[in-house]
Short mmCIF file of C-alpha atoms and ligand atoms in Angstrom, two decimals:
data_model
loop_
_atom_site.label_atom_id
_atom_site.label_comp_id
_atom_site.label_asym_id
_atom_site.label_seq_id
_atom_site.Cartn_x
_atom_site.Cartn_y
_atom_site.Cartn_z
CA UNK A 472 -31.49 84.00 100.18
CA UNK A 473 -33.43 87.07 98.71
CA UNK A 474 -32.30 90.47 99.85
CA UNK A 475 -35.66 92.03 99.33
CA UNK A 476 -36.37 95.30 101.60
CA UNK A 477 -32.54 94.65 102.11
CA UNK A 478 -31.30 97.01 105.52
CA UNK A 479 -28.14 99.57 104.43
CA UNK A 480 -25.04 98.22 106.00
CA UNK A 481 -21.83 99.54 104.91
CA UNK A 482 -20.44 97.70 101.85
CA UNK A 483 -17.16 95.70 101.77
CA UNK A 484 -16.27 94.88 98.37
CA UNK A 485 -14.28 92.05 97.14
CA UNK A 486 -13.62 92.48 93.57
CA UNK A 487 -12.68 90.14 91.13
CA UNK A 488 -10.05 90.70 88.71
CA UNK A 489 -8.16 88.76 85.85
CA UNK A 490 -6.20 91.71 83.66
CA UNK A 491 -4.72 95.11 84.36
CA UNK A 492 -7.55 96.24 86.93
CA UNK A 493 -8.45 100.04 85.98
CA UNK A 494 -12.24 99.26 87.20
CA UNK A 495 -10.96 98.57 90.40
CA UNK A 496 -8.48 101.02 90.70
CA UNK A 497 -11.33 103.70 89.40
CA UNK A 498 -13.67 102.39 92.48
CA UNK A 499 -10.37 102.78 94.72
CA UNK A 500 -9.17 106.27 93.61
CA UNK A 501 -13.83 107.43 93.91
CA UNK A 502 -13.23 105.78 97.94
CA UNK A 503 -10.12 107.47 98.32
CA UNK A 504 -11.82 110.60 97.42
CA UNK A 505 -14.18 110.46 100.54
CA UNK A 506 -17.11 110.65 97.70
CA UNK A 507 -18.05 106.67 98.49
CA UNK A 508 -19.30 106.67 101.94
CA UNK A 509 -19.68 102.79 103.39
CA UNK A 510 -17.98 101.63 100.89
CA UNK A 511 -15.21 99.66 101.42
CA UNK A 512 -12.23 97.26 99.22
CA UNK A 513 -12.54 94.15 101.51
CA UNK A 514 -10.18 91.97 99.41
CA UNK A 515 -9.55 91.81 96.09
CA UNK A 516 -8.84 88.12 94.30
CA UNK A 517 -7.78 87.56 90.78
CA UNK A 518 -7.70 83.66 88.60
CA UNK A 519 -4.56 84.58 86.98
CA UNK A 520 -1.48 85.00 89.54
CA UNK A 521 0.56 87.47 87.33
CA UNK A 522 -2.60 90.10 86.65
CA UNK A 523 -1.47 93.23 87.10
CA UNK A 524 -4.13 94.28 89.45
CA UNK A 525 -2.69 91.74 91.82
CA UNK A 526 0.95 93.94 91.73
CA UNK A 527 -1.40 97.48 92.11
CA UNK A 528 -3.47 95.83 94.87
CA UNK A 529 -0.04 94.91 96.69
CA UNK A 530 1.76 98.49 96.29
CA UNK A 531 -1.81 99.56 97.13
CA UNK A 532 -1.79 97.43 100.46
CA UNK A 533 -5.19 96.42 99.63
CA UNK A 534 -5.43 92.68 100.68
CA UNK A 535 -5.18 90.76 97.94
CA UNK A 536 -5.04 87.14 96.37
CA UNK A 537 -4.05 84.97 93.85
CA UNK A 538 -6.02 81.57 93.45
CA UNK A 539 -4.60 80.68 90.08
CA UNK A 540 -6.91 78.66 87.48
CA UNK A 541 -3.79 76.15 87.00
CA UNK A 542 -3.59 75.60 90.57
CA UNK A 543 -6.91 74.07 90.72
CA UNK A 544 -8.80 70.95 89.45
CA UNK A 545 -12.04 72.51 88.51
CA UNK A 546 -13.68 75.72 88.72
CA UNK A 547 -15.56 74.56 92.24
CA UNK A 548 -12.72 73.77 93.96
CA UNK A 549 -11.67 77.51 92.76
CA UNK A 550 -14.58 79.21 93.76
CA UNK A 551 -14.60 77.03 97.14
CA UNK A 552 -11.31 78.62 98.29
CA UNK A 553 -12.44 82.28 96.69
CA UNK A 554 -15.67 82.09 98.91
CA UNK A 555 -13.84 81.13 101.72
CA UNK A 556 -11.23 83.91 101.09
CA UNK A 557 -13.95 86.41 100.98
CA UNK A 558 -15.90 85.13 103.49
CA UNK A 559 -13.15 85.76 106.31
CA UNK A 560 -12.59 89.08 104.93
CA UNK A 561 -15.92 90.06 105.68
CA UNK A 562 -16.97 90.77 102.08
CA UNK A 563 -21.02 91.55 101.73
CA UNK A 564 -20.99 92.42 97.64
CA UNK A 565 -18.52 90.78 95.08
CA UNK A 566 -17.77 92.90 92.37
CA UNK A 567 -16.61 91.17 88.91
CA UNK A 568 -14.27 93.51 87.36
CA UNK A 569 -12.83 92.36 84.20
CA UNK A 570 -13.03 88.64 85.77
CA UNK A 571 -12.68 86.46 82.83
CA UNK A 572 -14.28 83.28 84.04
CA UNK A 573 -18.50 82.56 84.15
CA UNK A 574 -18.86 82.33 87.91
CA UNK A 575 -21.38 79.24 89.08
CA UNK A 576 -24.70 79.36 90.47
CA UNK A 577 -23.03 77.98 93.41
CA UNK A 578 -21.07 80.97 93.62
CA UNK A 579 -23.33 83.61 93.44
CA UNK A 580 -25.93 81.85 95.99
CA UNK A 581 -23.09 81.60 98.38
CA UNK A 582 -23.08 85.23 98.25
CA UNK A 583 -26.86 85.45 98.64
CA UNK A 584 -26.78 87.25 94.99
CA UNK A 585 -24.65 89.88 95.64
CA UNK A 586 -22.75 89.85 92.71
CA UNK A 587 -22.41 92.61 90.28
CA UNK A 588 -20.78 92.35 86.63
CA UNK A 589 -19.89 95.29 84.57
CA UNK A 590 -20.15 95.01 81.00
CA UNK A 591 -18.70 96.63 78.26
CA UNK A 592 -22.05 97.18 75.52
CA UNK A 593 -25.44 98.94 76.38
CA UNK A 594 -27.46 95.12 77.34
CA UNK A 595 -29.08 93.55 76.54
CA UNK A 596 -27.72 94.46 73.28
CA UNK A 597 -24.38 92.36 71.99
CA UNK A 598 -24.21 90.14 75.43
CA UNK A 599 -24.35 86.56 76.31
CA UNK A 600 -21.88 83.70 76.38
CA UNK A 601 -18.45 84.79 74.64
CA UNK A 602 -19.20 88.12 74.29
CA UNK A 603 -15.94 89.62 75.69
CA UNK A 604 -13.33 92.57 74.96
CA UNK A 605 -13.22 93.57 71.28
CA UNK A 606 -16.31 90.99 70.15
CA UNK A 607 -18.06 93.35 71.89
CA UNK A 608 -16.83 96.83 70.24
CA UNK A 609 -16.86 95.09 66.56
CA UNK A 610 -20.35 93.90 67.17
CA UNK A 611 -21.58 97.60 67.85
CA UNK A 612 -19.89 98.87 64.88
CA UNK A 613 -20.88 95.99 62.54
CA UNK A 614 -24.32 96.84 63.67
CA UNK A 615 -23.87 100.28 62.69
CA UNK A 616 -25.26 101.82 66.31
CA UNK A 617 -24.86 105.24 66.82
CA UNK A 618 -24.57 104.88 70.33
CA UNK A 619 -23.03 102.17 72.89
CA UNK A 620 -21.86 102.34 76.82
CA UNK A 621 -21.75 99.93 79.85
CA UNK A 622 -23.86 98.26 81.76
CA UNK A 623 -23.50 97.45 86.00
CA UNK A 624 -25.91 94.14 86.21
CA UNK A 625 -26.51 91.80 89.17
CA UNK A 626 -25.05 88.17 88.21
CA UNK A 627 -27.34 85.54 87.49
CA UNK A 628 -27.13 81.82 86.06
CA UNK A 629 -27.85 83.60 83.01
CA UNK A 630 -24.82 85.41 81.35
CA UNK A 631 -24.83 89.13 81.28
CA UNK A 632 -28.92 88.64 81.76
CA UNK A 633 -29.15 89.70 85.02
CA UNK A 634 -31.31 93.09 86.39
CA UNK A 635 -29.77 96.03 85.13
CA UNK A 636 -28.34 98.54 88.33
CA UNK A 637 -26.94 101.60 86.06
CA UNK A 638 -26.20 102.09 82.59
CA UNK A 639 -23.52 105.04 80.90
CA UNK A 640 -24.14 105.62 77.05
CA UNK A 641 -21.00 107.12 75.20
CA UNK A 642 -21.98 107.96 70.98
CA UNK A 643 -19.97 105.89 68.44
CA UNK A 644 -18.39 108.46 66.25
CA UNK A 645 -17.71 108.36 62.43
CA UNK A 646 -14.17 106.74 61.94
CA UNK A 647 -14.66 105.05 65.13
CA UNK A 648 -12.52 101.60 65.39
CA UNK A 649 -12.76 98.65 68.26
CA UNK A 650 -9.69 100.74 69.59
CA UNK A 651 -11.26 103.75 70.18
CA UNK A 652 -14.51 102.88 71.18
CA UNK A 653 -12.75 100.44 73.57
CA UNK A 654 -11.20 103.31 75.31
CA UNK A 655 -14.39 105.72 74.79
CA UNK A 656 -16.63 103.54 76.55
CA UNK A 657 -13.78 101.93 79.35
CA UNK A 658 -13.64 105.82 80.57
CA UNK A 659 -17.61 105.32 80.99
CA UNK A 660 -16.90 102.09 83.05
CA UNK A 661 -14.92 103.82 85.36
CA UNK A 662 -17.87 106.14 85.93
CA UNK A 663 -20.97 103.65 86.27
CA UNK A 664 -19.23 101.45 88.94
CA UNK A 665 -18.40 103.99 91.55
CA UNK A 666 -22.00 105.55 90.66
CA UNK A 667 -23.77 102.46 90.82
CA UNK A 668 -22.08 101.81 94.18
CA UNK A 669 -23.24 105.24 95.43
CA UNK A 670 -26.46 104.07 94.53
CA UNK A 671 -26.19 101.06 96.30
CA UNK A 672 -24.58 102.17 99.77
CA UNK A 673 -26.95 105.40 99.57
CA UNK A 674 -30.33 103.57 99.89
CA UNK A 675 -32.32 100.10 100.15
CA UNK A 676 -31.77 97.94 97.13
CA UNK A 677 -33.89 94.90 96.57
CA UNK A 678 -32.65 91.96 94.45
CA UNK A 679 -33.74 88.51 94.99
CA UNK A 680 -32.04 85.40 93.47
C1 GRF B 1484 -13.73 96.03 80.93
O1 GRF B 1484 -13.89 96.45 79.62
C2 GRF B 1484 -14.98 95.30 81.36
O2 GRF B 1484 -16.13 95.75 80.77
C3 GRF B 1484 -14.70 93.91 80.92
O3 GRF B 1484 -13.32 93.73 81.09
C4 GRF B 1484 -12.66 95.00 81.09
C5 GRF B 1484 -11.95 95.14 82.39
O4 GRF B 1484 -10.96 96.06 82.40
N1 GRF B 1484 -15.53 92.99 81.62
P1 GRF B 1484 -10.10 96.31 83.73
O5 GRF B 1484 -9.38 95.03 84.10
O6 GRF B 1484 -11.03 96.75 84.81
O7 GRF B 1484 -9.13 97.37 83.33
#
């Protein structure tokens, strides 16, 4: 389906979460706020039943599930229930958020292409297959950059090689370790996703699969 010329309708978000969940809870506390209009949490579904964004999302009463990657046979029987699970929640734009599983073609088509990552490096620089969590930090500082940041992409078969929706640069400082610029550039995250949704919600957005 392409979404070019795309008509604003309000956006119900179901995020997708395997750890601790601060990128969701960042987008939740920017709603709360009243400084997202039409945007919306829809559901939020994690591969790993003890994540702690699962507990937030309950004490949040945000609906939330758990469709465990030991509870299933493969990956498409996974996604099968997660697209049904959105689906009936009425979710327009899935939002990976930490998700630590490559989501299928499959997936994203059933979606139409609405599917936004957020990554933790300035792409396409120190991206692709495997580049995750710390790889990512110790690849900036091995390369001696004097900046890095986060990028909000649209999902596509290719990993973290999809069209670029907003990018936050944070400077790598002198002393700097995977630690620190970790947490320097996760603040940055929690900035870009509730800006690139504003962007989103706040005017016509074409991306076609
Ligand atoms: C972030 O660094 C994000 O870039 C990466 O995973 C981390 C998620 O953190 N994809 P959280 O679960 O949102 O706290």
């Amino acid at each position: 389906m392409s979404n070019d010329s795309k008509e604003q309708q309000p956006l119900r978000l179901g995020i997708l979460a395997s750890g601790r969940g601060s990128n969701a809870q960042a987008i939740h506390a920017v709603i709360q706020s009243g400084a997202l209009l039409s945007v919306s949490i829809a559901a939020i579904a994690s591969n790993k039943k003890n994540a702690p964004v699962l507990a937030w999302a309950e004490d949040t009463r945000l609906p939330c599930e758990a469709f465990d990657n030991k509870d299933f046979q493969s990956r498409e029987l996974q996604e099968a229930s997660i697209i049904k699970y959105f689906k009936n929640q009425g979710v327009n734009l899935v939002v990976l958020a930490g998700y630590m599983r490559i989501v299928s073609p499959d997936f994203i088509e059933a979606f139409g292409g609405q599917v936004l990552n957020i990554h933790p490096s300035l792409l396409p620089k120190h991206g692709g297959p495997g580049m995750v969590g710390h790889k990512v930090h110790s690849a900036v500082l091995a390369a001696g950059d004097t900046e890095s940041g986060c990028t909000v992409h649209w999902v596509t078969p290719t990993v973290d090689g999809g069209p670029i929706v907003w990018q936050e640069r944070v400077p790598v400082l002198p002393g700097d370790n995977p630690d620190t610029l970790a947490a320097r550039v996760l603040a940055a995250e929690h900035q870009a996703y509730p800006l690139s949704l504003q962007q989103l919600a706040s005017q016509p957005y074409a991306f076609a699969l």
